[in-house]
Short mmCIF file of C-alpha atoms in Angstrom, two decimals:
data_model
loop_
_atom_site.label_atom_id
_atom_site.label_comp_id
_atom_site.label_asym_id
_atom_site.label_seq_id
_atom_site.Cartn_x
_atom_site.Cartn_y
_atom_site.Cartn_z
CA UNK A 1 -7.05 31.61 -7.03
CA UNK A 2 -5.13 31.45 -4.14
CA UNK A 3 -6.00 30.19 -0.24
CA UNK A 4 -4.72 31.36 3.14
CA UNK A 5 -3.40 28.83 5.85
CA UNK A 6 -4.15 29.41 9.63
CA UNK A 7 -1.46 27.42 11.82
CA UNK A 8 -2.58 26.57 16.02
CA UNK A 9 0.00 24.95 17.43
CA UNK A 10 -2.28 22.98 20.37
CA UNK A 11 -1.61 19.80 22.77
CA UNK A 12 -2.64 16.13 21.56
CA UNK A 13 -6.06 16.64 23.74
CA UNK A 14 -7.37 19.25 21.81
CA UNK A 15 -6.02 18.38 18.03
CA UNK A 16 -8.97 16.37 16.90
CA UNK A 17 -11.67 18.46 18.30
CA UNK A 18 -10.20 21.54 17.29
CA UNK A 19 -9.75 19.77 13.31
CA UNK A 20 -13.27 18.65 13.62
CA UNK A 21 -14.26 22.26 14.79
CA UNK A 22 -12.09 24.26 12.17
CA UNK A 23 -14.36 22.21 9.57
CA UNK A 24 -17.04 23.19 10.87
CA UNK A 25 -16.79 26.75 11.26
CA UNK A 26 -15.63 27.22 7.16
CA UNK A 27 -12.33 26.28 6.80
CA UNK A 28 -11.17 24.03 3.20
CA UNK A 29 -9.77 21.35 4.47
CA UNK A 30 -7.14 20.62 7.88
CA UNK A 31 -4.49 18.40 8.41
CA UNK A 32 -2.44 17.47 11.38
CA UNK A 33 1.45 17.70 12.31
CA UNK A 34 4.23 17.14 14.19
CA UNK A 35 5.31 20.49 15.85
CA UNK A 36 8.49 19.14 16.70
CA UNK A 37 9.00 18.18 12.92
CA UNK A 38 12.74 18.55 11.87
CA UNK A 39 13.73 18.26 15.73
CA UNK A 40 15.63 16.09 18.14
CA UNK A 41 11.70 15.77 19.87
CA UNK A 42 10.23 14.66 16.69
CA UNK A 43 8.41 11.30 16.67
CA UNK A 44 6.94 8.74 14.39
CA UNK A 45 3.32 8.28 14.90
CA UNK A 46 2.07 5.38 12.85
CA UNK A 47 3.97 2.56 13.69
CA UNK A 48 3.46 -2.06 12.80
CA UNK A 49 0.28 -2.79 11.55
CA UNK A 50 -1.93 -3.55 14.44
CA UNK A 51 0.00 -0.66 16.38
CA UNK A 52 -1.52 2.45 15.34
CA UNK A 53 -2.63 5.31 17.85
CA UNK A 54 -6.43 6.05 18.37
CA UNK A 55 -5.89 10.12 17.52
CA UNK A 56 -3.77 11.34 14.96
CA UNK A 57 -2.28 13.28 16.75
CA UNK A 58 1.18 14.27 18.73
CA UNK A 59 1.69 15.84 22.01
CA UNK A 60 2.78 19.04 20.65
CA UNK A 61 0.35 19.33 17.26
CA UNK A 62 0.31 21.75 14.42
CA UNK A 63 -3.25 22.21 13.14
CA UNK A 64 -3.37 23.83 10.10
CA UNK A 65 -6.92 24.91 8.24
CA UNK A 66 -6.59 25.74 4.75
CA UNK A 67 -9.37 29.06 4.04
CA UNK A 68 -10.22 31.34 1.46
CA UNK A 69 -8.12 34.28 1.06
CA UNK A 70 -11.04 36.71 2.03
CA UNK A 71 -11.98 34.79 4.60
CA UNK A 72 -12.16 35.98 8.31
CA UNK A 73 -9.28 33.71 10.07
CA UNK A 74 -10.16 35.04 13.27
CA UNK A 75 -13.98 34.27 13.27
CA UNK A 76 -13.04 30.47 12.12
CA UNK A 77 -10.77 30.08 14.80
CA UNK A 78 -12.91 31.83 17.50
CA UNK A 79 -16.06 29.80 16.73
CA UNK A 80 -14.13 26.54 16.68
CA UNK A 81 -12.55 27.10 19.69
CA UNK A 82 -16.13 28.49 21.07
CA UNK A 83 -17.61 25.39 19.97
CA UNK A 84 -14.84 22.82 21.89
CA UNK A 85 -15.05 25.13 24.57
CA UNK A 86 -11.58 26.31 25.30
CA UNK A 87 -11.12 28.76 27.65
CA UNK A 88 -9.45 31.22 25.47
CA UNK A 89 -9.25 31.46 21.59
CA UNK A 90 -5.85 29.95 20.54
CA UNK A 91 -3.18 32.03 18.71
CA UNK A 92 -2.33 31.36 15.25
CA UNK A 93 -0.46 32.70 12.34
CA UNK A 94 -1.69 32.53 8.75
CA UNK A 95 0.70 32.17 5.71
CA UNK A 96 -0.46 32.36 1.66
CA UNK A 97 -0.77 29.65 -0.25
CA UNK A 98 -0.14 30.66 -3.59
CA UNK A 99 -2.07 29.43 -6.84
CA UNK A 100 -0.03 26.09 -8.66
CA UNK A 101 -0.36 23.49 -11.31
CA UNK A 102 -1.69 21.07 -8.22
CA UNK A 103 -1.96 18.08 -10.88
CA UNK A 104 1.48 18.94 -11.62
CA UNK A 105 2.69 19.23 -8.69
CA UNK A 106 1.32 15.87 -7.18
CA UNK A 107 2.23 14.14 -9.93
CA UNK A 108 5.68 15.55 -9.57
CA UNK A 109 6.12 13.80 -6.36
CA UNK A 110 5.99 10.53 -8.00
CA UNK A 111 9.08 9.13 -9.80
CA UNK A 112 9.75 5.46 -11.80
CA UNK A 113 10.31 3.01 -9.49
CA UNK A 114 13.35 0.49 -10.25
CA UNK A 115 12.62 -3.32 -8.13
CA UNK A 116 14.73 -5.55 -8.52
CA UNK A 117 17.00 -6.62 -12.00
CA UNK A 118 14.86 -5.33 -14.54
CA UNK A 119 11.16 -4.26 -13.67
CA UNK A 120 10.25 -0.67 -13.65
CA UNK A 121 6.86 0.66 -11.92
CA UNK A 122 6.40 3.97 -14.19
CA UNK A 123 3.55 6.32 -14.21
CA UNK A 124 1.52 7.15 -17.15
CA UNK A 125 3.02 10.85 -17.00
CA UNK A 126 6.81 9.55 -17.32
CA UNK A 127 9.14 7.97 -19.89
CA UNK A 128 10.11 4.54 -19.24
CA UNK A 129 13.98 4.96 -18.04
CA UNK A 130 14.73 1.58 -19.35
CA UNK A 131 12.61 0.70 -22.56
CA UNK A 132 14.12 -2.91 -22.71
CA UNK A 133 13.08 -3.63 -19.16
CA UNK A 134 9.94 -4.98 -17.70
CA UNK A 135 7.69 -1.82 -17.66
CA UNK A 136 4.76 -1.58 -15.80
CA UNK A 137 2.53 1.52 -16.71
CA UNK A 138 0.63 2.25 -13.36
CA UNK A 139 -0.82 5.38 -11.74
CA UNK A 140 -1.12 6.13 -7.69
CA UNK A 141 -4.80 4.95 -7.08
CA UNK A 142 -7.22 3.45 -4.19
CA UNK A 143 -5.62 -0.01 -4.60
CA UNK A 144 -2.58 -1.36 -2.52
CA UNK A 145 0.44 -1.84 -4.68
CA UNK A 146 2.79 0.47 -6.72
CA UNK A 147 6.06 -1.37 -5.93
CA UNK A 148 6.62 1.30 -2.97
CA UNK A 149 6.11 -0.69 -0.64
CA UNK A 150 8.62 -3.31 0.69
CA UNK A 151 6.36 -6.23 0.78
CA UNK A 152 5.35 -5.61 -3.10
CA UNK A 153 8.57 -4.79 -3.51
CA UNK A 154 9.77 -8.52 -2.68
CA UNK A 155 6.93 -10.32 -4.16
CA UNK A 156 8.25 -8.70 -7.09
CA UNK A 157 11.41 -9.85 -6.76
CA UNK A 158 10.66 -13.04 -5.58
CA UNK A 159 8.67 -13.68 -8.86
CA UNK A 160 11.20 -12.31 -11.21
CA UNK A 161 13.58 -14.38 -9.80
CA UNK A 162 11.06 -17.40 -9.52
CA UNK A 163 9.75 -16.63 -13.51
CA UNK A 164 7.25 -19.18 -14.78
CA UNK A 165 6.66 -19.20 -18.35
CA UNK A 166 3.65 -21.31 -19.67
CA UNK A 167 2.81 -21.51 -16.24
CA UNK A 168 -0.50 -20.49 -13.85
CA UNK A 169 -0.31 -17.81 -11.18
CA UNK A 170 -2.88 -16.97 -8.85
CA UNK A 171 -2.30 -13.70 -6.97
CA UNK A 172 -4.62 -13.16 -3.91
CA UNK A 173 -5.34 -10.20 -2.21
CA UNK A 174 -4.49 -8.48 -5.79
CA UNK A 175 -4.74 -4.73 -5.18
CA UNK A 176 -3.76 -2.71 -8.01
CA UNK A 177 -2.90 -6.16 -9.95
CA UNK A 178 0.15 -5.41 -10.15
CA UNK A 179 1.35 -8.70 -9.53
CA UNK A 180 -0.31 -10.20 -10.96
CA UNK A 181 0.84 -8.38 -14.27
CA UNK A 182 4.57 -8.68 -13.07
CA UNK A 183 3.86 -13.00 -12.95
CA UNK A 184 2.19 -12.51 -17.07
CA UNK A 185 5.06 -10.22 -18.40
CA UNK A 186 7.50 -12.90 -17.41
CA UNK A 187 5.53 -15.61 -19.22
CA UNK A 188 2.94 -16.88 -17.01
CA UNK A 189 0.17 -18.32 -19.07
CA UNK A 190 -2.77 -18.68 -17.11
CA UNK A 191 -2.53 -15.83 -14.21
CA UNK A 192 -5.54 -14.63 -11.88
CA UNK A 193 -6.07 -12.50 -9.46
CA UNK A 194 -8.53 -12.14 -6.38
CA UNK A 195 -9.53 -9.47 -3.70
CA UNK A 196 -12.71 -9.01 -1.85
CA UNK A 197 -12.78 -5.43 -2.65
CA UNK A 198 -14.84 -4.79 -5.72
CA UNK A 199 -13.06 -1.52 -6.29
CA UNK A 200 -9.69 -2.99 -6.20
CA UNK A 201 -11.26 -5.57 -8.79
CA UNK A 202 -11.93 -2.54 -10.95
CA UNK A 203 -8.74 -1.09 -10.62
CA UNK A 204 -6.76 -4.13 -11.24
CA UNK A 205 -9.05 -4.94 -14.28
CA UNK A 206 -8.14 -1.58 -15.76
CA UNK A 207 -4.51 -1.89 -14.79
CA UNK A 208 -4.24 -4.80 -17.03
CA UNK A 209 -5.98 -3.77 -19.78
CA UNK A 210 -3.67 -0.91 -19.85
CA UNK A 211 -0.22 -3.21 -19.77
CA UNK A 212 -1.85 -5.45 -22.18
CA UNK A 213 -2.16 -7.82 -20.03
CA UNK A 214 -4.38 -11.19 -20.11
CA UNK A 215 -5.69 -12.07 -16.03
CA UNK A 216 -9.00 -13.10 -14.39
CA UNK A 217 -9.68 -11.06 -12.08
CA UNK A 218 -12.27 -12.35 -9.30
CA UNK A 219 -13.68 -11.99 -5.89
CA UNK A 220 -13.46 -15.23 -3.65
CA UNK A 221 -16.83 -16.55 -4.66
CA UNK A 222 -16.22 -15.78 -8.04
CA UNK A 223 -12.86 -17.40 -7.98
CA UNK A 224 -14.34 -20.65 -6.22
CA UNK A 225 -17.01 -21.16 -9.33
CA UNK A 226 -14.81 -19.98 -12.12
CA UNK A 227 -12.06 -23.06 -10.68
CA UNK A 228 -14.37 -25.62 -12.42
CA UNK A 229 -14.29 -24.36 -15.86
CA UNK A 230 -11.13 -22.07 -16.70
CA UNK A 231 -8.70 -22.83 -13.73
CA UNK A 232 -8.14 -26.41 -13.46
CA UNK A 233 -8.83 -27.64 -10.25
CA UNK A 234 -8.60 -24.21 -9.03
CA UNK A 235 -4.86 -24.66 -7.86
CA UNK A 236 -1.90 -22.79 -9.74
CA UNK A 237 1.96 -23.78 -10.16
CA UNK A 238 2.61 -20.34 -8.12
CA UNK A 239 0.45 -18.93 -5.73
CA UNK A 240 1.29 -15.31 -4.21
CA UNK A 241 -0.97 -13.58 -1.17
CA UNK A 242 0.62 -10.29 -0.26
CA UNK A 243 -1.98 -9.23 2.76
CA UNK A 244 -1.55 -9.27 6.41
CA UNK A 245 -0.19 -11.96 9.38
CA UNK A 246 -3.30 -12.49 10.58
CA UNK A 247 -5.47 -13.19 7.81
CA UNK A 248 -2.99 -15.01 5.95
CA UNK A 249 -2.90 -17.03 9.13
CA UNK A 250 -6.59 -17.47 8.81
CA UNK A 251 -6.47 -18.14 5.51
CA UNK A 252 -3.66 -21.34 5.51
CA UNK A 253 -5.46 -24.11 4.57
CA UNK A 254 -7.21 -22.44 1.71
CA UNK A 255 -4.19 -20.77 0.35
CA UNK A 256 -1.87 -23.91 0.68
CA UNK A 257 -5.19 -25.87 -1.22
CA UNK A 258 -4.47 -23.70 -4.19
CA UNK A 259 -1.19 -24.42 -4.56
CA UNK A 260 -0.77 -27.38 -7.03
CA UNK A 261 1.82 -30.06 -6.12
CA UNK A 262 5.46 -28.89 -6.45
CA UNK A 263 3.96 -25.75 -6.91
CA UNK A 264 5.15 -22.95 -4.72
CA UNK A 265 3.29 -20.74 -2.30
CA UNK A 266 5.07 -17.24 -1.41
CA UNK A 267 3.15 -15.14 1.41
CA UNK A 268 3.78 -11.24 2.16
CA UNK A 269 2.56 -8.59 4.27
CA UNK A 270 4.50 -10.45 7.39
CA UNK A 271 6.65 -8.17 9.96
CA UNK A 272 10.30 -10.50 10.78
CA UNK A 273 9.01 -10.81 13.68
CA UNK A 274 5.47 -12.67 12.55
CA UNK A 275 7.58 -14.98 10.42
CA UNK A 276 7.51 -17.82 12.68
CA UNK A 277 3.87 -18.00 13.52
CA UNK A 278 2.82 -17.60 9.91
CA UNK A 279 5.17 -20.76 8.97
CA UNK A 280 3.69 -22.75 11.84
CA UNK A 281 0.28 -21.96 10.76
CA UNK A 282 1.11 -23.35 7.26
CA UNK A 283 3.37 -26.38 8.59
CA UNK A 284 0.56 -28.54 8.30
CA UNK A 285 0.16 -28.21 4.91
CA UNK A 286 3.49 -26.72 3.57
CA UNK A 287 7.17 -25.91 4.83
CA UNK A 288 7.82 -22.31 4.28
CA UNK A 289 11.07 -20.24 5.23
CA UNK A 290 11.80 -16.60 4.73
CA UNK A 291 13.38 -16.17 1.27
CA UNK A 292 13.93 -12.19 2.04
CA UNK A 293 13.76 -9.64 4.33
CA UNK A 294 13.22 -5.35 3.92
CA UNK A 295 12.84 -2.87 6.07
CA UNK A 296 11.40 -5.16 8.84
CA UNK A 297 9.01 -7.49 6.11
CA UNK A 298 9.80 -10.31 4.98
CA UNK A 299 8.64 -12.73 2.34
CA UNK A 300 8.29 -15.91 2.91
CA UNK A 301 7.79 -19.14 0.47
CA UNK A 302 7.78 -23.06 0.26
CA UNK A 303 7.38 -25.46 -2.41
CA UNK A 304 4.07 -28.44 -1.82
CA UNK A 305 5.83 -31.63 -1.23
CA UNK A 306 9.15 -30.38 -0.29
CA UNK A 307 9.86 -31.97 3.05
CA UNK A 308 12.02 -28.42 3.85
CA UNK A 309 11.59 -25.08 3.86
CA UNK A 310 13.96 -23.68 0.71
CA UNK A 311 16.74 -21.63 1.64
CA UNK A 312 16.91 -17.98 2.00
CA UNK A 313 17.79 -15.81 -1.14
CA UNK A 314 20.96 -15.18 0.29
CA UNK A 315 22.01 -18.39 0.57
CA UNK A 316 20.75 -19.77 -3.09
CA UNK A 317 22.57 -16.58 -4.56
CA UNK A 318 25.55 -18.16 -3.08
#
């Protein structure tokens, strides 16, 4: 089978409507671009969290409406631009889209990931490029965290450097669990893991079953009854929350209650420039200091009791 695509370059105004419209009037599916792709005029769109623009859409936008090959382009285009109500029908061009291997090809598109010394994030389609490292076996899904991202990235690292044999992890916000899973490969004994997304629960669950992998996986209610019987006390030797500034804010004196003492607490999910007021809104309860920075995030983490914020990896590397 194969598709044609109809391409409208229009203004930022019309983009949505037009998408919207397109639907409507038969095409497959439509996505949105940059016109000025490739080009000195080319700008990012989606920006911090917290930052994002209402439309996605740029000042000079390339609509393109995937059809069927026998379709009428024209008529699609004519009664979506009929039923925004622009004065004229738009011009477009239409290219082929030719028939592929589309599970192939997505799947194609997503390589082994290397973090740190010796973990490897590897899809179920690959080969493991090192066999004798830490390999986690994990697909592209609905849940947050393949290793792609920089704040995974340096929870990752933070916990391979940080390993904790025979002791408890608690990883909150879990996602894909794959943190969760890093903190039990190295030797954690008693890990869990807890997000308020059901799904994610699901996911994660799976995940670990897959890497052979022991962990709890809750959500918060769940978490706060299962404390009295299998987690002692409900607070872990290493607690990791990879989320957001401002719920991890929100969250401070729970989070810092889970930690158990001399245990340490490592937050992610905070821009360099949130560092600060995260640390302040944990000061009360425990001194953290940013261990690492990428790509604008940082990570940051403190040991309960410790009168000082450790130092940065940097300076305990030298």
């Amino acid at each position: 089978m194969s598709w044609t695509e109809v391409v409208i370059e229009v203004a930022r105004d019309h983009a949505e409507a037009l998408s919207d419209a397109l639907m409507e009037a038969g095409a497959l599916s439509v996505s949105v671009e940059d016109a000025d792709e490739g080009t000195d005029a080319e700008r990012p769109l989606f920006g911090e969290p917290g930052m994002e623009p209402k439309e996605a859409a740029w000042d000079h936008s390339r609509v393109v409406a995937l059809t069927d090959v026998d379709a009428d382009q024209f008529a699609i285009v004519q009664e979506a631009a009929n039923a925004i109500r622009l004065p004229v029908v738009p011009s477009f061009t239409t290219r082929a889209v030719a028939d592929a291997d589309w599970v192939r090809l997505t799947q194609s598109q997503f390589e082994p990931i290397h973090i740190g010394t010796n973990i490897w994030v590897v899809p179920s389609w690959h080969e493991a490029p090192d066999p004798n490292g830490l390999i986690l076996e994990l697909d592209p899904g609905l849940a947050f965290g393949t290793g792609s991202h920089p704040t995974t990235r340096l929870c990752m690292e933070w916990l391979e450097a940080h390993p904790a044999p025979g002791k408890s992890v608690l990883d909150y916000g879990c996602g894909s669990g794959i943190l969760a899973m890093v903190a039990k490969k190295l030797g954690a004994e008693d890990v869990a893991g807890v997000d308020i997304d059901p799904q994610a629960i699901e996911s994660a669950r799976a995940n670990a079953e897959r890497n052979n992998c022991v962990i709890d996986f809750y959500v918060p209610n769940d978490l706060a009854v299962a404390a009295n019987t299998r987690h002692a006390r409900g607070q872990f030797d290493t607690v990791v929350a990879n989320i957001l500034s401002s719920p991890l804010k929100l969250m401070a004196p729970m989070l810092a209650g889970r930690v158990a003492p001399g245990g340490s607490l490592v937050l992610s999910g905070v821009l360099a420039r949130q560092a600060d007021e995260v640390a302040a809104a944990y000061a009360p309860f425990i001194k953290l200091g940013v261990w690492a920075e990428q790509d604008g995030w940082v990570a940051l983490h403190g040991t309960l009791g410790q009168e000082n914020a450790p130092p940065p990896r940097q300076a305990a590397a030298g």
